[in-house]
PDB file of C-alpha atoms in Angstrom:
ATOM      1  CA  MET A1407      65.132 124.311 162.942  1.00  0.00           C
ATOM      2  CA  VAL A1408      65.079 120.565 163.481  1.00  0.00           C
ATOM      3  CA  SER A1409      67.771 118.012 162.851  1.00  0.00           C
ATOM      4  CA  SER A1410      66.763 114.665 161.384  1.00  0.00           C
ATOM      5  CA  ALA A1411      66.720 113.186 164.891  1.00  0.00           C
ATOM      6  CA  SER A1412      64.599 115.941 166.486  1.00  0.00           C
ATOM      7  CA  ARG A1413      60.856 116.231 166.785  1.00  0.00           C
ATOM      8  CA  PRO A1414      59.585 119.033 164.540  1.00  0.00           C
ATOM      9  CA  ARG A1415      58.072 122.041 166.287  1.00  0.00           C
ATOM     10  CA  ILE A1416      54.523 122.568 165.028  1.00  0.00           C
ATOM     11  CA  GLY A1417      52.748 125.839 165.792  1.00  0.00           C
ATOM     12  CA  ILE A1418      48.965 125.659 166.208  1.00  0.00           C
ATOM     13  CA  THR A1419      46.685 128.690 166.286  1.00  0.00           C
ATOM     14  CA  THR A1420      44.347 128.917 169.260  1.00  0.00           C
ATOM     15  CA  TYR A1421      41.068 130.373 170.438  1.00  0.00           C
ATOM     16  CA  LEU A1422      40.839 133.357 172.803  1.00  0.00           C
ATOM     17  CA  GLU A1423      37.643 132.821 174.787  1.00  0.00           C
ATOM     18  CA  PRO A1424      35.942 133.563 178.111  1.00  0.00           C
ATOM     19  CA  THR A1425      36.825 130.466 180.141  1.00  0.00           C
ATOM     20  CA  ILE A1426      36.048 129.034 183.569  1.00  0.00           C
ATOM     21  CA  TRP A1427      38.483 126.832 185.517  1.00  0.00           C
ATOM     22  CA  GLY A1428      38.581 126.277 189.245  1.00  0.00           C
ATOM     23  CA  VAL A1429      37.557 129.545 190.925  1.00  0.00           C
ATOM     24  CA  TRP A1430      38.584 131.617 187.890  1.00  0.00           C
ATOM     25  CA  GLU A1431      36.536 133.135 185.093  1.00  0.00           C
ATOM     26  CA  ARG A1432      38.786 134.937 182.641  1.00  0.00           C
ATOM     27  CA  ASP A1433      39.676 135.188 178.974  1.00  0.00           C
ATOM     28  CA  ALA A1434      42.129 132.427 178.076  1.00  0.00           C
ATOM     29  CA  SER A1435      43.957 131.062 175.075  1.00  0.00           C
ATOM     30  CA  LEU A1436      42.790 127.498 174.505  1.00  0.00           C
ATOM     31  CA  LEU A1437      42.682 124.638 172.024  1.00  0.00           C
ATOM     32  CA  PRO A1438      40.994 121.218 172.096  1.00  0.00           C
ATOM     33  CA  ARG A1439      43.491 118.609 173.271  1.00  0.00           C
ATOM     34  CA  VAL A1440      42.833 116.392 170.240  1.00  0.00           C
ATOM     35  CA  TYR A1441      45.032 118.700 168.139  1.00  0.00           C
ATOM     36  CA  LEU A1442      47.899 118.339 170.590  1.00  0.00           C
ATOM     37  CA  ASP A1443      47.539 114.572 170.813  1.00  0.00           C
ATOM     38  CA  ALA A1444      47.494 114.233 167.015  1.00  0.00           C
ATOM     39  CA  VAL A1445      50.707 116.242 166.607  1.00  0.00           C
ATOM     40  CA  VAL A1446      52.479 114.304 169.370  1.00  0.00           C
ATOM     41  CA  ALA A1447      51.295 110.937 168.027  1.00  0.00           C
ATOM     42  CA  ALA A1448      52.578 111.890 164.574  1.00  0.00           C
ATOM     43  CA  GLY A1449      56.017 112.729 165.960  1.00  0.00           C
ATOM     44  CA  GLY A1450      55.902 116.483 166.508  1.00  0.00           C
ATOM     45  CA  VAL A1451      56.017 118.945 169.388  1.00  0.00           C
ATOM     46  CA  PRO A1452      52.947 121.241 169.540  1.00  0.00           C
ATOM     47  CA  LEU A1453      53.417 124.934 170.338  1.00  0.00           C
ATOM     48  CA  LEU A1454      50.350 127.149 170.898  1.00  0.00           C
ATOM     49  CA  LEU A1455      50.029 130.452 169.030  1.00  0.00           C
ATOM     50  CA  PRO A1456      47.478 132.723 170.748  1.00  0.00           C
ATOM     51  CA  PRO A1457      45.816 135.520 168.743  1.00  0.00           C
ATOM     52  CA  VAL A1458      47.554 138.323 170.660  1.00  0.00           C
ATOM     53  CA  GLY A1459      50.848 140.067 169.972  1.00  0.00           C
ATOM     54  CA  THR A1460      51.085 138.478 166.539  1.00  0.00           C
ATOM     55  CA  ASP A1461      54.621 138.499 165.150  1.00  0.00           C
ATOM     56  CA  PRO A1462      55.309 136.529 161.966  1.00  0.00           C
ATOM     57  CA  THR A1463      58.939 136.041 162.971  1.00  0.00           C
ATOM     58  CA  ILE A1464      57.711 133.339 165.393  1.00  0.00           C
ATOM     59  CA  LEU A1465      57.635 131.120 162.320  1.00  0.00           C
ATOM     60  CA  ASP A1466      61.430 131.294 162.211  1.00  0.00           C
ATOM     61  CA  VAL A1467      61.545 128.884 165.170  1.00  0.00           C
ATOM     62  CA  LEU A1468      58.806 126.590 163.845  1.00  0.00           C
ATOM     63  CA  ASP A1469      59.051 123.680 161.433  1.00  0.00           C
ATOM     64  CA  GLY A1470      55.360 123.580 160.485  1.00  0.00           C
ATOM     65  CA  LEU A1471      52.085 125.407 161.082  1.00  0.00           C
ATOM     66  CA  ILE A1472      48.497 124.307 161.713  1.00  0.00           C
ATOM     67  CA  ILE A1473      45.633 126.783 161.357  1.00  0.00           C
ATOM     68  CA  ALA A1474      43.022 125.251 163.643  1.00  0.00           C
ATOM     69  CA  GLY A1475      39.238 125.134 163.391  1.00  0.00           C
ATOM     70  CA  GLY A1476      36.877 127.391 165.303  1.00  0.00           C
ATOM     71  CA  CYS A1477      34.181 130.027 164.903  1.00  0.00           C
ATOM     72  CA  ASP A1478      32.932 131.752 161.751  1.00  0.00           C
ATOM     73  CA  VAL A1479      35.222 133.964 159.707  1.00  0.00           C
ATOM     74  CA  ASP A1480      34.087 137.592 159.863  1.00  0.00           C
ATOM     75  CA  PRO A1481      32.396 138.430 156.509  1.00  0.00           C
ATOM     76  CA  SER A1482      34.100 141.826 156.432  1.00  0.00           C
ATOM     77  CA  THR A1483      37.318 139.888 155.808  1.00  0.00           C
ATOM     78  CA  TYR A1484      36.035 139.136 152.302  1.00  0.00           C
ATOM     79  CA  ASP A1485      33.896 142.263 151.824  1.00  0.00           C
ATOM     80  CA  ALA A1486      30.515 140.637 152.461  1.00  0.00           C
ATOM     81  CA  ALA A1487      27.541 141.561 154.620  1.00  0.00           C
ATOM     82  CA  PRO A1488      26.822 139.107 157.457  1.00  0.00           C
ATOM     83  CA  HIS A1489      24.255 136.345 156.987  1.00  0.00           C
ATOM     84  CA  PRO A1490      21.740 135.994 159.858  1.00  0.00           C
ATOM     85  CA  GLU A1491      23.445 132.689 160.789  1.00  0.00           C
ATOM     86  CA  THR A1492      26.908 134.301 160.952  1.00  0.00           C
ATOM     87  CA  VAL A1493      26.757 135.278 164.595  1.00  0.00           C
ATOM     88  CA  ASP A1494      29.968 134.067 166.231  1.00  0.00           C
ATOM     89  CA  THR A1495      33.074 135.768 164.827  1.00  0.00           C
ATOM     90  CA  ARG A1496      36.501 136.771 166.144  1.00  0.00           C
ATOM     91  CA  PRO A1497      38.001 139.511 163.913  1.00  0.00           C
ATOM     92  CA  GLY A1498      41.188 139.593 165.986  1.00  0.00           C
ATOM     93  CA  ARG A1499      41.802 135.926 165.349  1.00  0.00           C
ATOM     94  CA  ASP A1500      41.056 136.398 161.643  1.00  0.00           C
ATOM     95  CA  GLU A1501      43.801 139.021 161.345  1.00  0.00           C
ATOM     96  CA  HIS A1502      46.208 136.916 163.430  1.00  0.00           C
ATOM     97  CA  GLU A1503      45.765 133.916 161.149  1.00  0.00           C
ATOM     98  CA  LYS A1504      45.979 135.962 157.948  1.00  0.00           C
ATOM     99  CA  ILE A1505      49.381 137.267 159.058  1.00  0.00           C
ATOM    100  CA  LEU A1506      50.625 133.768 159.901  1.00  0.00           C
ATOM    101  CA  ILE A1507      49.285 132.226 156.681  1.00  0.00           C
ATOM    102  CA  ARG A1508      50.982 134.851 154.524  1.00  0.00           C
ATOM    103  CA  ALA A1509      54.240 134.469 156.448  1.00  0.00           C
ATOM    104  CA  ALA A1510      54.123 130.663 156.190  1.00  0.00           C
ATOM    105  CA  LEU A1511      53.562 130.791 152.436  1.00  0.00           C
ATOM    106  CA  ASP A1512      56.351 133.361 152.022  1.00  0.00           C
ATOM    107  CA  ARG A1513      58.714 130.998 153.868  1.00  0.00           C
ATOM    108  CA  ASP A1514      57.303 127.865 152.188  1.00  0.00           C
ATOM    109  CA  LEU A1515      56.753 126.515 155.703  1.00  0.00           C
ATOM    110  CA  PRO A1516      54.661 123.308 155.718  1.00  0.00           C
ATOM    111  CA  LEU A1517      51.070 124.406 156.369  1.00  0.00           C
ATOM    112  CA  LEU A1518      47.972 122.407 157.328  1.00  0.00           C
ATOM    113  CA  ALA A1519      44.726 124.379 157.544  1.00  0.00           C
ATOM    114  CA  ILE A1520      41.785 122.648 159.242  1.00  0.00           C
ATOM    115  CA  CYS A1521      38.060 123.495 158.776  1.00  0.00           C
ATOM    116  CA  ARG A1522      37.926 127.235 159.570  1.00  0.00           C
ATOM    117  CA  GLY A1523      41.631 127.136 158.681  1.00  0.00           C
ATOM    118  CA  LEU A1524      40.827 126.212 155.071  1.00  0.00           C
ATOM    119  CA  GLN A1525      38.308 129.061 154.981  1.00  0.00           C
ATOM    120  CA  MET A1526      40.943 131.481 156.306  1.00  0.00           C
ATOM    121  CA  LEU A1527      43.438 130.192 153.729  1.00  0.00           C
ATOM    122  CA  ASN A1528      40.934 130.888 150.942  1.00  0.00           C
ATOM    123  CA  VAL A1529      40.001 134.332 152.256  1.00  0.00           C
ATOM    124  CA  THR A1530      43.638 135.315 152.800  1.00  0.00           C
ATOM    125  CA  LEU A1531      44.404 134.515 149.164  1.00  0.00           C
ATOM    126  CA  GLY A1532      41.400 136.486 147.884  1.00  0.00           C
ATOM    127  CA  GLY A1533      38.510 134.007 147.905  1.00  0.00           C
ATOM    128  CA  THR A1534      35.050 134.188 149.495  1.00  0.00           C
ATOM    129  CA  LEU A1535      32.834 131.956 151.631  1.00  0.00           C
ATOM    130  CA  GLN A1536      29.324 130.565 151.607  1.00  0.00           C
ATOM    131  CA  GLN A1537      28.129 131.826 154.968  1.00  0.00           C
ATOM    132  CA  HIS A1538      25.418 129.222 155.593  1.00  0.00           C
ATOM    133  CA  LEU A1539      25.882 125.980 153.699  1.00  0.00           C
ATOM    134  CA  PRO A1540      22.343 124.602 154.250  1.00  0.00           C
ATOM    135  CA  ASP A1541      21.071 127.450 152.048  1.00  0.00           C
ATOM    136  CA  VAL A1542      23.138 125.994 149.211  1.00  0.00           C
ATOM    137  CA  VAL A1543      22.975 122.212 149.699  1.00  0.00           C
ATOM    138  CA  ALA A1544      19.554 122.004 151.416  1.00  0.00           C
ATOM    139  CA  HIS A1545      20.678 119.747 154.282  1.00  0.00           C
ATOM    140  CA  ASP A1546      22.476 119.896 157.638  1.00  0.00           C
ATOM    141  CA  GLU A1547      24.709 116.847 157.267  1.00  0.00           C
ATOM    142  CA  HIS A1548      27.919 118.874 157.497  1.00  0.00           C
ATOM    143  CA  ARG A1549      26.886 120.025 160.989  1.00  0.00           C
ATOM    144  CA  PRO A1550      24.148 117.653 162.187  1.00  0.00           C
ATOM    145  CA  SER A1551      23.499 119.308 165.571  1.00  0.00           C
ATOM    146  CA  PRO A1552      25.398 121.310 168.207  1.00  0.00           C
ATOM    147  CA  ALA A1553      28.639 119.576 169.255  1.00  0.00           C
ATOM    148  CA  ILE A1554      27.864 116.524 167.064  1.00  0.00           C
ATOM    149  CA  PHE A1555      30.277 115.756 164.235  1.00  0.00           C
ATOM    150  CA  GLY A1556      28.943 114.441 160.965  1.00  0.00           C
ATOM    151  CA  THR A1557      30.539 112.021 158.511  1.00  0.00           C
ATOM    152  CA  THR A1558      31.178 113.119 154.936  1.00  0.00           C
ATOM    153  CA  GLU A1559      32.303 111.028 151.998  1.00  0.00           C
ATOM    154  CA  VAL A1560      34.708 112.965 149.805  1.00  0.00           C
ATOM    155  CA  LYS A1561      35.980 112.366 146.302  1.00  0.00           C
ATOM    156  CA  VAL A1562      39.648 113.239 145.884  1.00  0.00           C
ATOM    157  CA  GLU A1563      41.425 114.525 142.794  1.00  0.00           C
ATOM    158  CA  PRO A1564      44.266 112.307 141.508  1.00  0.00           C
ATOM    159  CA  ASP A1565      47.814 113.608 141.039  1.00  0.00           C
ATOM    160  CA  THR A1566      47.581 115.828 144.117  1.00  0.00           C
ATOM    161  CA  LEU A1567      49.046 115.732 147.609  1.00  0.00           C
ATOM    162  CA  THR A1568      45.527 114.993 148.890  1.00  0.00           C
ATOM    163  CA  GLY A1569      45.237 112.121 146.441  1.00  0.00           C
ATOM    164  CA  ARG A1570      48.587 110.655 147.444  1.00  0.00           C
ATOM    165  CA  LEU A1571      47.485 110.671 151.080  1.00  0.00           C
ATOM    166  CA  PHE A1572      43.892 109.439 150.705  1.00  0.00           C
ATOM    167  CA  GLY A1573      43.481 107.777 147.337  1.00  0.00           C
ATOM    168  CA  GLU A1574      40.283 108.340 145.367  1.00  0.00           C
ATOM    169  CA  ARG A1575      37.852 108.610 148.277  1.00  0.00           C
ATOM    170  CA  ALA A1576      37.800 109.159 152.024  1.00  0.00           C
ATOM    171  CA  SER A1577      35.284 109.154 154.859  1.00  0.00           C
ATOM    172  CA  VAL A1578      35.910 112.106 157.171  1.00  0.00           C
ATOM    173  CA  ARG A1579      34.563 113.824 160.304  1.00  0.00           C
ATOM    174  CA  CYS A1580      32.983 117.226 159.741  1.00  0.00           C
ATOM    175  CA  TYR A1581      31.420 120.081 161.675  1.00  0.00           C
ATOM    176  CA  HIS A1582      30.835 123.310 159.751  1.00  0.00           C
ATOM    177  CA  HIS A1583      28.060 125.452 158.325  1.00  0.00           C
ATOM    178  CA  GLN A1584      30.297 127.635 156.146  1.00  0.00           C
ATOM    179  CA  ALA A1585      32.419 126.598 153.175  1.00  0.00           C
ATOM    180  CA  LEU A1586      34.431 127.924 150.253  1.00  0.00           C
ATOM    181  CA  ASP A1587      32.485 129.845 147.610  1.00  0.00           C
ATOM    182  CA  ALA A1588      34.720 131.687 145.131  1.00  0.00           C
ATOM    183  CA  VAL A1589      38.030 129.841 145.225  1.00  0.00           C
ATOM    184  CA  ALA A1590      41.062 132.102 145.524  1.00  0.00           C
ATOM    185  CA  PRO A1591      43.577 132.428 142.695  1.00  0.00           C
ATOM    186  CA  GLY A1592      46.390 129.944 143.172  1.00  0.00           C
ATOM    187  CA  LEU A1593      44.292 127.604 145.298  1.00  0.00           C
ATOM    188  CA  ARG A1594      43.470 124.257 143.672  1.00  0.00           C
ATOM    189  CA  VAL A1595      40.433 122.302 144.835  1.00  0.00           C
ATOM    190  CA  THR A1596      41.523 118.709 145.494  1.00  0.00           C
ATOM    191  CA  ALA A1597      38.460 117.113 147.124  1.00  0.00           C
ATOM    192  CA  ARG A1598      34.702 117.645 147.192  1.00  0.00           C
ATOM    193  CA  ALA A1599      31.738 116.150 149.005  1.00  0.00           C
ATOM    194  CA  GLY A1600      28.943 114.566 146.991  1.00  0.00           C
ATOM    195  CA  ASP A1601      26.922 117.785 147.213  1.00  0.00           C
ATOM    196  CA  GLY A1602      29.773 119.760 145.644  1.00  0.00           C
ATOM    197  CA  THR A1603      31.119 121.318 148.847  1.00  0.00           C
ATOM    198  CA  VAL A1604      34.868 121.989 148.648  1.00  0.00           C
ATOM    199  CA  GLU A1605      36.516 119.626 151.142  1.00  0.00           C
ATOM    200  CA  ALA A1606      40.208 120.126 150.402  1.00  0.00           C
ATOM    201  CA  ALA A1607      42.431 122.550 148.524  1.00  0.00           C
ATOM    202  CA  GLU A1608      46.145 123.047 147.974  1.00  0.00           C
ATOM    203  CA  VAL A1609      48.194 126.178 147.306  1.00  0.00           C
ATOM    204  CA  GLU A1610      49.857 125.807 143.937  1.00  0.00           C
ATOM    205  CA  GLY A1611      53.633 126.065 143.847  1.00  0.00           C
ATOM    206  CA  HIS A1612      54.131 124.778 147.403  1.00  0.00           C
ATOM    207  CA  ASP A1613      55.181 121.282 148.438  1.00  0.00           C
ATOM    208  CA  PHE A1614      52.925 121.214 151.515  1.00  0.00           C
ATOM    209  CA  ALA A1615      50.261 123.925 151.830  1.00  0.00           C
ATOM    210  CA  LEU A1616      47.023 122.004 152.242  1.00  0.00           C
ATOM    211  CA  GLY A1617      43.640 122.861 153.721  1.00  0.00           C
ATOM    212  CA  VAL A1618      40.824 120.448 154.569  1.00  0.00           C
ATOM    213  CA  GLN A1619      37.256 121.334 155.504  1.00  0.00           C
ATOM    214  CA  TRP A1620      36.983 118.300 157.759  1.00  0.00           C
ATOM    215  CA  HIS A1621      38.440 117.647 161.241  1.00  0.00           C
ATOM    216  CA  PRO A1622      41.255 115.076 161.008  1.00  0.00           C
ATOM    217  CA  GLU A1623      42.148 115.612 164.676  1.00  0.00           C
ATOM    218  CA  GLU A1624      38.837 113.976 165.613  1.00  0.00           C
ATOM    219  CA  ASN A1625      39.942 110.593 164.260  1.00  0.00           C
ATOM    220  CA  PRO A1626      42.977 109.344 166.222  1.00  0.00           C
ATOM    221  CA  ASP A1627      42.996 106.162 164.116  1.00  0.00           C
ATOM    222  CA  ASP A1628      43.820 108.145 160.973  1.00  0.00           C
ATOM    223  CA  LEU A1629      46.855 110.393 161.372  1.00  0.00           C
ATOM    224  CA  ARG A1630      47.766 110.595 157.695  1.00  0.00           C
ATOM    225  CA  LEU A1631      47.534 114.383 157.470  1.00  0.00           C
ATOM    226  CA  PHE A1632      49.538 114.905 160.645  1.00  0.00           C
ATOM    227  CA  THR A1633      52.243 112.383 159.780  1.00  0.00           C
ATOM    228  CA  ALA A1634      52.543 113.957 156.324  1.00  0.00           C
ATOM    229  CA  LEU A1635      52.907 117.399 157.909  1.00  0.00           C
ATOM    230  CA  ILE A1636      55.627 116.095 160.248  1.00  0.00           C
ATOM    231  CA  ALA A1637      57.456 114.455 157.335  1.00  0.00           C
ATOM    232  CA  ALA A1638      57.290 117.686 155.323  1.00  0.00           C
ATOM    233  CA  SER A1639      58.500 119.638 158.349  1.00  0.00           C
ATOM    234  CA  ARG A1640      61.532 117.371 158.640  1.00  0.00           C
ATOM    235  CA  SER A1641      62.389 117.614 154.944  1.00  0.00           C
ATOM    236  CA  THR A1642      62.359 121.410 154.910  1.00  0.00           C
ATOM    237  CA  ALA A1643      64.397 121.839 158.110  1.00  0.00           C
TER     238      ALA A1643
END
């Protein structure tokens, strides 16, 4: 683990997707660079965790963990039938991230779960998801159009880690059509959008186990979540 003078090692879960580069067309483990840049800018060293050969002991050499965003969580993970709009799932990645989330919580390793990551955190702890948010809130503002991020205003609960980082309100970048439904036992909701959508939650009994429904990596001018993760990673080393 890190010394006070070292840069904390932050594991980040990745996609496993059909990919084209140069003359090649193969499955590859990948992650948008904005995650890497955010970790480096906040003072950490990013290490990629592909969803193959999952071994929770990898966390023994990490100082913090990020569960990244991505495709829909498979409804079978929370014993639900698929909605017609739930069409892009990766069950292998779901299982990979469930193993890492449980292991991180068992070790009290600083954990930041982003967008799909918050959903996986909730499902891993026994919660469920709304599979198509527009059915519930009657608008598409959380995912305005393909590859276009929306902006959501969130109200934050006081006396929480989220509140200490953001104050009473925050304006955040979002891109999702699923969200938390039944909140898992032991998971405290710490921020909501104006339409009631859960935007942040924390695992009770842990110093830094926080999930956000938004995409903090998409705003390089606001690294508060990443710098807080790095600080927590240093303090637990």
